[in-house]
Coordinates of C-alpha atoms in Angstrom, one line a residue:
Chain A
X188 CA 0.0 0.0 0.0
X189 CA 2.7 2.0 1.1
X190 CA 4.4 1.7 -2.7
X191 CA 1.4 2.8 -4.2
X192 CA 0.5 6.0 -2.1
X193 CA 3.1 8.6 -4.0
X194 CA 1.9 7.7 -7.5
X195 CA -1.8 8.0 -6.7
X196 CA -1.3 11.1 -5.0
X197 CA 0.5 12.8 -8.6
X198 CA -2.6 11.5 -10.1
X199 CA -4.9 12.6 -8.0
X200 CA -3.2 16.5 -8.7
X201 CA -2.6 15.4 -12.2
X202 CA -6.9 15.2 -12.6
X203 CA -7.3 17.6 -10.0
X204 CA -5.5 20.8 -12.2
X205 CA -8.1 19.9 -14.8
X206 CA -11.2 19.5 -12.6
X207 CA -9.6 22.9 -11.1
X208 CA -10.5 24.7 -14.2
X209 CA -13.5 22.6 -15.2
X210 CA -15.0 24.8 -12.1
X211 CA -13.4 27.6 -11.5
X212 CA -14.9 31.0 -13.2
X213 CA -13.0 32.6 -15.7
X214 CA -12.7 35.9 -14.1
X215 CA -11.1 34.7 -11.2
X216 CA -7.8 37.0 -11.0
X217 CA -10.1 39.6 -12.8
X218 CA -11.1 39.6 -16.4
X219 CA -8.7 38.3 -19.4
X220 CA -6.4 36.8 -17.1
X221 CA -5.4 33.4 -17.0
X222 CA -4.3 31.2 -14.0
X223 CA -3.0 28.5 -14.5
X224 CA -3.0 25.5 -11.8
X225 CA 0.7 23.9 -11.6
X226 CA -0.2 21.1 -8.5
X227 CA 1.7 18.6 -10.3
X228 CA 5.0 20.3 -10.8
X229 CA 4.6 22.0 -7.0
X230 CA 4.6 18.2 -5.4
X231 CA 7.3 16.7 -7.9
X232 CA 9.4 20.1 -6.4
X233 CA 8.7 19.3 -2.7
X234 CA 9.2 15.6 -3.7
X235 CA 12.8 16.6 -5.1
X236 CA 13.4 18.7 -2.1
X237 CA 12.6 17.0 1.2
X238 CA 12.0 13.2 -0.7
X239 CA 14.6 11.5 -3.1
X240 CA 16.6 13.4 -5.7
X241 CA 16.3 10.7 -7.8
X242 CA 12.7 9.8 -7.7
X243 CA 11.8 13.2 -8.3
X244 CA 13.6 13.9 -11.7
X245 CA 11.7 10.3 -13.0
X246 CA 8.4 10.7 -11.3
X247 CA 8.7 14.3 -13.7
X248 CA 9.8 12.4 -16.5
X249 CA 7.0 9.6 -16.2
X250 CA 4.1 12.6 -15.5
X251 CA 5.4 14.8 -18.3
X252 CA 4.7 12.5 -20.6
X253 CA 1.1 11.8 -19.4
X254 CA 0.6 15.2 -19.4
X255 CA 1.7 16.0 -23.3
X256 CA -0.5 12.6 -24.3
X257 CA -3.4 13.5 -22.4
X258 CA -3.4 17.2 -22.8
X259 CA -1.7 18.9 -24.8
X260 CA -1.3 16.1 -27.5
X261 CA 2.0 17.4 -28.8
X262 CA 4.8 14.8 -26.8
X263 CA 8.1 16.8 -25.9
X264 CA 7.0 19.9 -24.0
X265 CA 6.5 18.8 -20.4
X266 CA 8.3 15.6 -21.1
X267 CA 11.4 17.8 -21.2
X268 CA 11.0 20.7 -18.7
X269 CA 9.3 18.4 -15.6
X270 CA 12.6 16.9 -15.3
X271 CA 14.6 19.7 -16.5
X272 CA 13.2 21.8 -13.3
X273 CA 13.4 18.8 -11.0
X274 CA 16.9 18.7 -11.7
X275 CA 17.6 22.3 -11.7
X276 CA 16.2 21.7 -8.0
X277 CA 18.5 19.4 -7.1
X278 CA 21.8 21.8 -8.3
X279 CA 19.9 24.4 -5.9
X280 CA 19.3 22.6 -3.3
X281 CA 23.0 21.9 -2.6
X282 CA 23.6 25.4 -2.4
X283 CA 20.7 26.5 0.1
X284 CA 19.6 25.0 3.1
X285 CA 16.3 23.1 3.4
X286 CA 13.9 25.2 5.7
X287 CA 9.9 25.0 5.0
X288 CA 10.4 29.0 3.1
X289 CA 13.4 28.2 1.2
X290 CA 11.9 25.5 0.0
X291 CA 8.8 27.2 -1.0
X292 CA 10.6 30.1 -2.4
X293 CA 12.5 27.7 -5.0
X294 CA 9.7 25.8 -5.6
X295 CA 7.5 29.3 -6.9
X296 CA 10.5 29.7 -8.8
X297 CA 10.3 26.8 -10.5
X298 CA 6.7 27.4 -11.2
X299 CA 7.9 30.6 -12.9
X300 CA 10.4 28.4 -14.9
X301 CA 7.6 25.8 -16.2
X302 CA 5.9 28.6 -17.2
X303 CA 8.0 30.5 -19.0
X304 CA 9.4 27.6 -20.7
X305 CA 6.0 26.3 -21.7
X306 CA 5.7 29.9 -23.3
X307 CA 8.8 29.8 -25.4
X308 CA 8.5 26.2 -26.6
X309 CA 4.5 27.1 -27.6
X310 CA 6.0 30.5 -29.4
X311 CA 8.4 28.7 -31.5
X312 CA 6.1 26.2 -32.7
X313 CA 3.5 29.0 -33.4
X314 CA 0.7 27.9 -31.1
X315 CA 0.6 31.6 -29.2
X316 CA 1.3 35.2 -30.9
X317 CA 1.6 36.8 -27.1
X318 CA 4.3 39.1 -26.8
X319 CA 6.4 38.6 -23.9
X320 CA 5.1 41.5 -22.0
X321 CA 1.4 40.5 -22.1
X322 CA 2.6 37.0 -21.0
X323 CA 4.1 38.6 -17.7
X324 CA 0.5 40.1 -17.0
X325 CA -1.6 38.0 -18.7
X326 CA -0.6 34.5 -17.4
X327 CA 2.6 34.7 -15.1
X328 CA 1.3 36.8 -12.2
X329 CA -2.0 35.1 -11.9
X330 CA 0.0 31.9 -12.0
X331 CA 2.3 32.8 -9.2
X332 CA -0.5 34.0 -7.0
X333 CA -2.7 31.4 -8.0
X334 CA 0.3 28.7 -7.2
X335 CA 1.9 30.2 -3.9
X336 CA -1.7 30.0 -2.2
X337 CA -1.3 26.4 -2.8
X338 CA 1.8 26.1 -1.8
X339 CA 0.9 27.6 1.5
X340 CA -1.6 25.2 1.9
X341 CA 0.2 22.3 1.2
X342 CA 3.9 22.6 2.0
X343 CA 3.4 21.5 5.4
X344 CA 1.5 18.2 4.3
X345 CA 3.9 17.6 1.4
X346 CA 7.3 17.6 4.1
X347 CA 5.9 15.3 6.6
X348 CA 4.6 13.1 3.5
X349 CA 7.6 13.3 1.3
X350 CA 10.1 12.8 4.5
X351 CA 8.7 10.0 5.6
X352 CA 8.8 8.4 2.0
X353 CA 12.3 9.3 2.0
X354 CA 12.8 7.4 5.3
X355 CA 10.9 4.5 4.0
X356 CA 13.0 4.3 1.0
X357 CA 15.9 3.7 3.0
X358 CA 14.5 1.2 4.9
Chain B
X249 CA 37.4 12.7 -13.5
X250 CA 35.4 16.1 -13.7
X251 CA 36.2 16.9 -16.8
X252 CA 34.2 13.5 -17.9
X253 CA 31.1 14.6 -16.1
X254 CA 30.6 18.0 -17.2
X255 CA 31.1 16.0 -20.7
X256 CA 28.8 13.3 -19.9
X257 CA 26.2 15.7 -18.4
X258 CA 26.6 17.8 -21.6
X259 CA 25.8 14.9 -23.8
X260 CA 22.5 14.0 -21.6
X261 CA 21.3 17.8 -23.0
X262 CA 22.1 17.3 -26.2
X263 CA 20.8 14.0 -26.7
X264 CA 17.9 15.0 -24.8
X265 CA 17.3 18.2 -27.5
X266 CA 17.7 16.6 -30.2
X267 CA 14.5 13.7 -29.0
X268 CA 12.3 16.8 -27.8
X269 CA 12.8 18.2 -31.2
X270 CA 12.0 15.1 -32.9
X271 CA 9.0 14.4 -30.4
X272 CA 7.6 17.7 -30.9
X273 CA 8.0 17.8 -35.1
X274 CA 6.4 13.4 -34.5
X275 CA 3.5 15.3 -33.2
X276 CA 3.4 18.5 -35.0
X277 CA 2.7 16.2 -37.8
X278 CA -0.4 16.1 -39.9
X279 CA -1.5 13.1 -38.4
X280 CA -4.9 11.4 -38.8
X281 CA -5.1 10.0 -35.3
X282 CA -3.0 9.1 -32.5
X283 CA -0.7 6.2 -31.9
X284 CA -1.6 2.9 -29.8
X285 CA -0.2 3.6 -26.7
X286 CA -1.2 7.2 -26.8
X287 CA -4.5 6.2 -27.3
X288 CA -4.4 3.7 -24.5
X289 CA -2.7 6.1 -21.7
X290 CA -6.0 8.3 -22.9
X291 CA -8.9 6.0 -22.3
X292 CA -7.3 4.8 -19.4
X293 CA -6.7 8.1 -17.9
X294 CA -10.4 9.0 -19.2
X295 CA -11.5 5.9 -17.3
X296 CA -10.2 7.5 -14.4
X297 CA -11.5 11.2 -15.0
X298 CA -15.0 9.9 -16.0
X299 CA -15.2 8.1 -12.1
X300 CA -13.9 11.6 -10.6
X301 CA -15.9 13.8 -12.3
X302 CA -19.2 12.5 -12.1
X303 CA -19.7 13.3 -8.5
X304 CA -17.8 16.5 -8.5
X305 CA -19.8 17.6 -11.1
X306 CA -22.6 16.7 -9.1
X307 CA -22.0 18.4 -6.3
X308 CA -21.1 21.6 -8.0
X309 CA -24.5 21.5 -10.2
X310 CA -26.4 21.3 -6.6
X311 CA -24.5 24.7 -5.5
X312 CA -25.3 25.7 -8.9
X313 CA -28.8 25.1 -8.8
X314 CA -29.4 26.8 -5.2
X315 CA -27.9 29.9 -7.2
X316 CA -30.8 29.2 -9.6
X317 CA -33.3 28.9 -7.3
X318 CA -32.5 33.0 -6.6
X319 CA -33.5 33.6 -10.1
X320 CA -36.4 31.7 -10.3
X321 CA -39.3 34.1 -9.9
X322 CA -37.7 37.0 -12.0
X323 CA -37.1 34.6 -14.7
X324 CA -40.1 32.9 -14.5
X325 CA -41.9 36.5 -15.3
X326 CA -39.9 36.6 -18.3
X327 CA -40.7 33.1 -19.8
X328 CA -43.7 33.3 -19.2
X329 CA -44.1 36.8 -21.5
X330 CA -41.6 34.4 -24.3
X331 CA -44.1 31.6 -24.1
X332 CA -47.0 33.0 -26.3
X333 CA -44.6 33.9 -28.9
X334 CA -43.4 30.3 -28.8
X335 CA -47.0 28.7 -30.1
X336 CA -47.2 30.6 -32.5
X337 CA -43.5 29.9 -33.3
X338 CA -44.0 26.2 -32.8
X339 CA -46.8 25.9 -35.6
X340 CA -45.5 27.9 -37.9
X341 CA -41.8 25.4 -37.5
X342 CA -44.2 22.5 -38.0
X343 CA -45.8 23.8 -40.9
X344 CA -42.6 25.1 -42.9
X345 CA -41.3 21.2 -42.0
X346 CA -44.1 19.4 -43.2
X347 CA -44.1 22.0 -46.4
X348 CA -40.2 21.6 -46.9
X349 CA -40.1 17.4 -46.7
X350 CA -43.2 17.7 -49.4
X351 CA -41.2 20.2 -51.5
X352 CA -38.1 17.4 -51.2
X353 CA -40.5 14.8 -52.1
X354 CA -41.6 16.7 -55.1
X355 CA -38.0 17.0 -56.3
X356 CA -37.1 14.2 -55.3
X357 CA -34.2 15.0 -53.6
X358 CA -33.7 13.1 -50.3
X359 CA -30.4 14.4 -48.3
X360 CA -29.9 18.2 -47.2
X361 CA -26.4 20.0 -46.0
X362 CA -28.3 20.5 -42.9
X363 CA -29.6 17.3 -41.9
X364 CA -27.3 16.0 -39.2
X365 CA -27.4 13.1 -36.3
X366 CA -26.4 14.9 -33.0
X367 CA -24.4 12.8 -30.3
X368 CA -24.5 13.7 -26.1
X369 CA -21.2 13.8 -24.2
X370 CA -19.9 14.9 -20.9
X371 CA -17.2 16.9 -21.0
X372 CA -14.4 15.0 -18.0
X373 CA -11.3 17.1 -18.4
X374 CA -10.0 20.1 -19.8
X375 CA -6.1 21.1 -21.1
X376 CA -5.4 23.1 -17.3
X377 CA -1.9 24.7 -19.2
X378 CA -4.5 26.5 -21.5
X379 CA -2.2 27.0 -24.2
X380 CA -4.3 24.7 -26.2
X381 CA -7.7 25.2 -25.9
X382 CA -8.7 21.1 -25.7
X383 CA -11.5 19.5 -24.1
X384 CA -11.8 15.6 -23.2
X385 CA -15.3 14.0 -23.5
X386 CA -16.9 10.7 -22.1
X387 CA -17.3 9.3 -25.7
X388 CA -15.4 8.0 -28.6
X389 CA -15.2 5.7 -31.6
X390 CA -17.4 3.3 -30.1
X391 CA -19.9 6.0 -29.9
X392 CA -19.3 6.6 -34.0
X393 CA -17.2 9.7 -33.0
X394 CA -14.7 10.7 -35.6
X395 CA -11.8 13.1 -36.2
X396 CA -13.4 16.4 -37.3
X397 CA -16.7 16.2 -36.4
X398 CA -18.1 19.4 -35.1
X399 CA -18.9 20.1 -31.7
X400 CA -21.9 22.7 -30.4
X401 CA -23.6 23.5 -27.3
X402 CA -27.3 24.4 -26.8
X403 CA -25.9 28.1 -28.2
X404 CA -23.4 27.0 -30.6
X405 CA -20.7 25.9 -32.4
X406 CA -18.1 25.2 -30.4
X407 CA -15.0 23.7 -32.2
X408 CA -14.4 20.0 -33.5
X409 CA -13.0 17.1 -32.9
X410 CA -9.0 16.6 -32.8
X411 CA -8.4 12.8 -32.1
X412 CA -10.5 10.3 -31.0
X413 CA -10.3 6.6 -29.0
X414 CA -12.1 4.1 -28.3
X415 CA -13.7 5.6 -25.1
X416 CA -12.8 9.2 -25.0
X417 CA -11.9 12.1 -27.6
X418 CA -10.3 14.9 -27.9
X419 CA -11.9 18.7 -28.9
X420 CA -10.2 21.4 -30.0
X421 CA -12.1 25.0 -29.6
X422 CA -12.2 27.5 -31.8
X423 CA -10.6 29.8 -29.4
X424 CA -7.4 27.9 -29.6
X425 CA -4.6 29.1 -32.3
X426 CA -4.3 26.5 -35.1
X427 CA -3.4 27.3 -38.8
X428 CA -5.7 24.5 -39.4
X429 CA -8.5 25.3 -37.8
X430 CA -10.5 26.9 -40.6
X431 CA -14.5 26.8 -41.3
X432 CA -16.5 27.5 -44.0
X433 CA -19.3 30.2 -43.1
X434 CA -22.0 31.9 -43.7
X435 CA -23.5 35.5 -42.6
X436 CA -27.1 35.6 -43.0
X437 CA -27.9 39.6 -44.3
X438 CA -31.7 40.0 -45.9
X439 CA -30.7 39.9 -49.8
X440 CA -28.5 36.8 -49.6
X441 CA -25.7 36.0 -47.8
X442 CA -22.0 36.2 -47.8
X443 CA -19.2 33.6 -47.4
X444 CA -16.3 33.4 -45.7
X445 CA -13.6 31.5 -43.1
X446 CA -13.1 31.6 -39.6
X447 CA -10.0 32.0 -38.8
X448 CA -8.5 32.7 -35.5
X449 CA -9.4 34.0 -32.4
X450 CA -9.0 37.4 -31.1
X451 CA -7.8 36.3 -27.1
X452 CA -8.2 39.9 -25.9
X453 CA -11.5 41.1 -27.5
X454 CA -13.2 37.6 -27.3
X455 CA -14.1 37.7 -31.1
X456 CA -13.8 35.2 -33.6
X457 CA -12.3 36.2 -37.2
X458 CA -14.2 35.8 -40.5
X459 CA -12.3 36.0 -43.2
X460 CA -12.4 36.7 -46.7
X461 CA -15.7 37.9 -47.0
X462 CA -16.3 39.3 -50.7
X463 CA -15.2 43.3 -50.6
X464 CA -18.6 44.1 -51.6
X465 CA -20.7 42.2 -49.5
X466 CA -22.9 44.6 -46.9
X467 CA -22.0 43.3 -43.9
X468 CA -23.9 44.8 -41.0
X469 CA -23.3 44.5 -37.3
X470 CA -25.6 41.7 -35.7
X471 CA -26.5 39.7 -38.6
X472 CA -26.1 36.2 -37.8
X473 CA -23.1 33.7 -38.7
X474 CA -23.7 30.0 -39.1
X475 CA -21.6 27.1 -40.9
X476 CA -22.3 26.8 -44.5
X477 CA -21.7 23.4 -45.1
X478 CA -19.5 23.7 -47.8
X479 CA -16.3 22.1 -46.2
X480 CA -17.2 19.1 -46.5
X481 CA -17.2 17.9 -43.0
X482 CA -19.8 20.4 -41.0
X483 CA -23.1 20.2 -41.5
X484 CA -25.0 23.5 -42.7
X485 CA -26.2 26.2 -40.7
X486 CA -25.0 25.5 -36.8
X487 CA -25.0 29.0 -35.2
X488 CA -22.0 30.3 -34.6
X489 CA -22.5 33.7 -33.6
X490 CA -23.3 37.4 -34.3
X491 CA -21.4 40.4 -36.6
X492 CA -20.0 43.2 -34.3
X493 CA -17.5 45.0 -36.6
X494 CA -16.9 44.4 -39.8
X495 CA -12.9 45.9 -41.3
X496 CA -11.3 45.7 -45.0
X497 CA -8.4 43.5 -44.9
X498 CA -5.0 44.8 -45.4
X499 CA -4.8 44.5 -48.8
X500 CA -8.5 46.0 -49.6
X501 CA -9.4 42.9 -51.3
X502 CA -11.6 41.0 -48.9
X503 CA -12.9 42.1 -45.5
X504 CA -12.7 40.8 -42.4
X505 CA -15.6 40.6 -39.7
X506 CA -15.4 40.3 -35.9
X507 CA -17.7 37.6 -34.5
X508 CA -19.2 37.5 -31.0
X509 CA -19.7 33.4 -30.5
X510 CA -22.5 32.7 -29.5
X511 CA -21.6 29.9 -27.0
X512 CA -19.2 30.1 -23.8
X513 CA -15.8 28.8 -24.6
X514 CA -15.3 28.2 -20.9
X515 CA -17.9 27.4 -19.1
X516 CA -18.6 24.5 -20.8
X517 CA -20.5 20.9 -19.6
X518 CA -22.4 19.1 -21.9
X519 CA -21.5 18.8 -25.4
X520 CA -23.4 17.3 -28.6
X521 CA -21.1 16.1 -31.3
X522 CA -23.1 16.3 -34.7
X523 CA -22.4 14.1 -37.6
X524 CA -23.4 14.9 -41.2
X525 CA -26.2 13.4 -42.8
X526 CA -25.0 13.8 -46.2
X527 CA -21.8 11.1 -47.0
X528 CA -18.9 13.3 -47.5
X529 CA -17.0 11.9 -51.0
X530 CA -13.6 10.3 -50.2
X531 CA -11.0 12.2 -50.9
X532 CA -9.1 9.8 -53.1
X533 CA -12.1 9.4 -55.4
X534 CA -11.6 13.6 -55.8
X535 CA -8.3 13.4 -56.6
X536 CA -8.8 10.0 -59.1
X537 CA -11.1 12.6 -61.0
X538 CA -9.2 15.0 -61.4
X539 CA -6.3 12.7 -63.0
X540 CA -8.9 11.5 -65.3
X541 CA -10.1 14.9 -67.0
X542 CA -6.2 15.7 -67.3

């Protein structure tokens, strides 16, 4: 049971980001704005930090590619940068110390990274015409916002969970 | 020893560039449908979504529907002012019916542009990066769901369908950006009407483009706009929306009208997927004609 308990929780955020907008009205950071929920990549980050290095650069890998299939239908976008971040994590990890609002602080940066890497991969293959400015407005500060209310709601939860996974790992 | 990992790490990113960019070209593609195991990882994830969302759905239709309940008597005062109009409405839609499939017996013709079989579907899960505007729905090719099939609401036209499975499919709006996404449509005036193409989305106004309209034609703001049929895969006259503003193109050539949809692109449950009544010809049989005149 144990085994199976980090996996179902990803899914669980993996369905909840879409249920999230399912149900949320579109004006919720005020009108033309877009939030965008990033549950997935804030666990794989806390996972990275406080669980195993390791498990959380393939746990990206093996989620980014759900995510592309299921939706965004074009393989290669998330499949890259979940890992990519989960390993940038890792290199800044070993530079800061672990407390609860470091570890929140990177992990909002790395929310910041997903999306502005999403951004340039979708400009280059011509699937936006946003200029970069109207990004920052448009999508990256309700995104943060949006994103560090979760995180203050969950980084607590996602230590205790992800520490004791690491202890059980090295059982 | 360092010196081989920096090297090692560096060939990790490279190799790793070069399979995103050969992932993302794979799926850039002009593909019919999706692979196997893509298709598999979808239903099975739909599985899962379809379990989830039923009973969230419920319970946030119940909050919904105390909102309702708020409205009731104010809109009840209005329908009920609507309602006369309707009878008379209603027997005047039965008549014309009865008149047109006389008409069609007359000439003998049997299939219209306009006849089309509409399918129900939930709507499970939506694209949360909102780059691409997708939806996922409860149904797929065992329902007769195809690529391209259009997609309205009670309101409207909606979008179509991208890719479908065996259990779920894939729709793409019309308020995502996509080359490809073009349709074939008409605006209604009181001499005639005009063609043209909707293509794109304006993400700050709200407004979808029509295209190409003849530089001539009188477009006026809030005439209708409703699929013509004439793409071969949409059946004719699904509403799409209203005129607001109507612009020459850059050129002077064509112009260019703004459309207010007439359905929601976000708040969106329910879905009916329509498939045409009239066979669409193969597209190989096309081309084999054209090879014979030459």
């Amino acid at each position: 049971m144990r085994r199976f308990l980090l996996p179902l929780i990803l899914l669980g955020l993996f369905i909840a980001e879409s249920i999230f907008v399912q149900l949320t009205p579109p004006g919720l950071f005020g009108s033309g704005k877009i939030a965008v929920p990033r549950f997935l990549i804030v666990s794989l980050l806390f996972l990275t930090i406080y669980g195993s290095k390791k498990h959380g650069v393939i746990y990206g890998l093996l989620f980014g590619l759900l995510f592309d299939i299921v939706y965004v239908e074009i393989i290669g976008i998330y499949l890259f940068l979940f890992p990519l971040i989960a390993y940038i994590t890792t290199k800044l990890m070993k530079i800061l110390q672990t407390n609860v609002a470091m570890a929140s602080i990177i992990v909002i940066v790395g929310v910041a990274l997903l999306e502005a890497g999403a951004y340039q991969l979708n400009f280059l293959i011509h699937r936006t015409d946003m200029d970069f400015a109207s990004f920052l407005s448009v999508r990256l500060a309700p995104t943060l916002i949006l994103n560090l209310i979760f995180i203050i709601l969950a980084a607590f939860p996602f230590k205790r969970l992800f520490e004791k996974y690491a202890l059980s790992l090295n059982d | 020893m360092p010196q081989f990992f920096l090297n090692k790490r560096l060939i990790i990113l490279l190799v790793s560039i070069i399979i995103l960019v050969a992932l993302i070209g794979f799926s850039l593609k002009d593909r019919e449908n999706l692979t196997w195991p893509e298709q598999f990882l979808k239903d099975t994830t739909g599985f899962v979504q379809n379990a989830v969302s039923r009973p969230v759905n419920y319970v946030a239709g119940f909050f919904e529907n105390i909102q309702d309940l708020q409205n009731t008597y104010k809109e009840n005062k209005e329908l009920k002012t609507r309602l006369d109009e309707l009878a008379r409405l209603e027997s005047e839609v039965q008549r014309l019916k009865k008149d047109n499939t006389e008409l069609r017996e007359v000439l003998d013709k049997q299939d219209s542009l306009s006849e089309f079989e509409p399918k129900q579907a939930t709507v499970i899960g939506r694209n949360p990066d909102r780059w691409h505007e997708l939806l996922i729905i409860n149904k797929g090719e065992n329902a007769g769901i195809e690529p391209n099939m259009a997609v309205i609401t009670s309101k409207g036209l909606i979008g179509k369908v991208k890719s479908s499975n065996t259990f779920t499919s894939t729709v793409q709006l019309l308020s995502s950006m996509d080359p490809t996404n073009r349709i074939s449509a008409e605006i209604q005036a009181k001499d005639g009407s005009f063609f043209g193409l909707i293509e794109g989305y304006d993400k700050e106004k709200g407004l979808l483009l029509l295209k190409r309209i003849p530089y001539d034609a009188k477009v006026e703001k809030g005439q209708n706009v409703i699929t013509s049929g004439l793409g071969g895969v949409f059946p004719k006259s699904l509403p799409i929306g209203k005129v607001v503003d109507v612009v020459p193109d850059e050129f002077g050539l064509t112009q260019t009208a703004y459309v207010e949809p007439g359905a929601d692109f976000y708040d969106i449950g329910h879905v009916m997927v329509v498939k045409r009544g009239v066979l669409q010809p193969e597209l190989m049989e096309m081309i084999d004609e054209k090879e014979e005149e030459l």
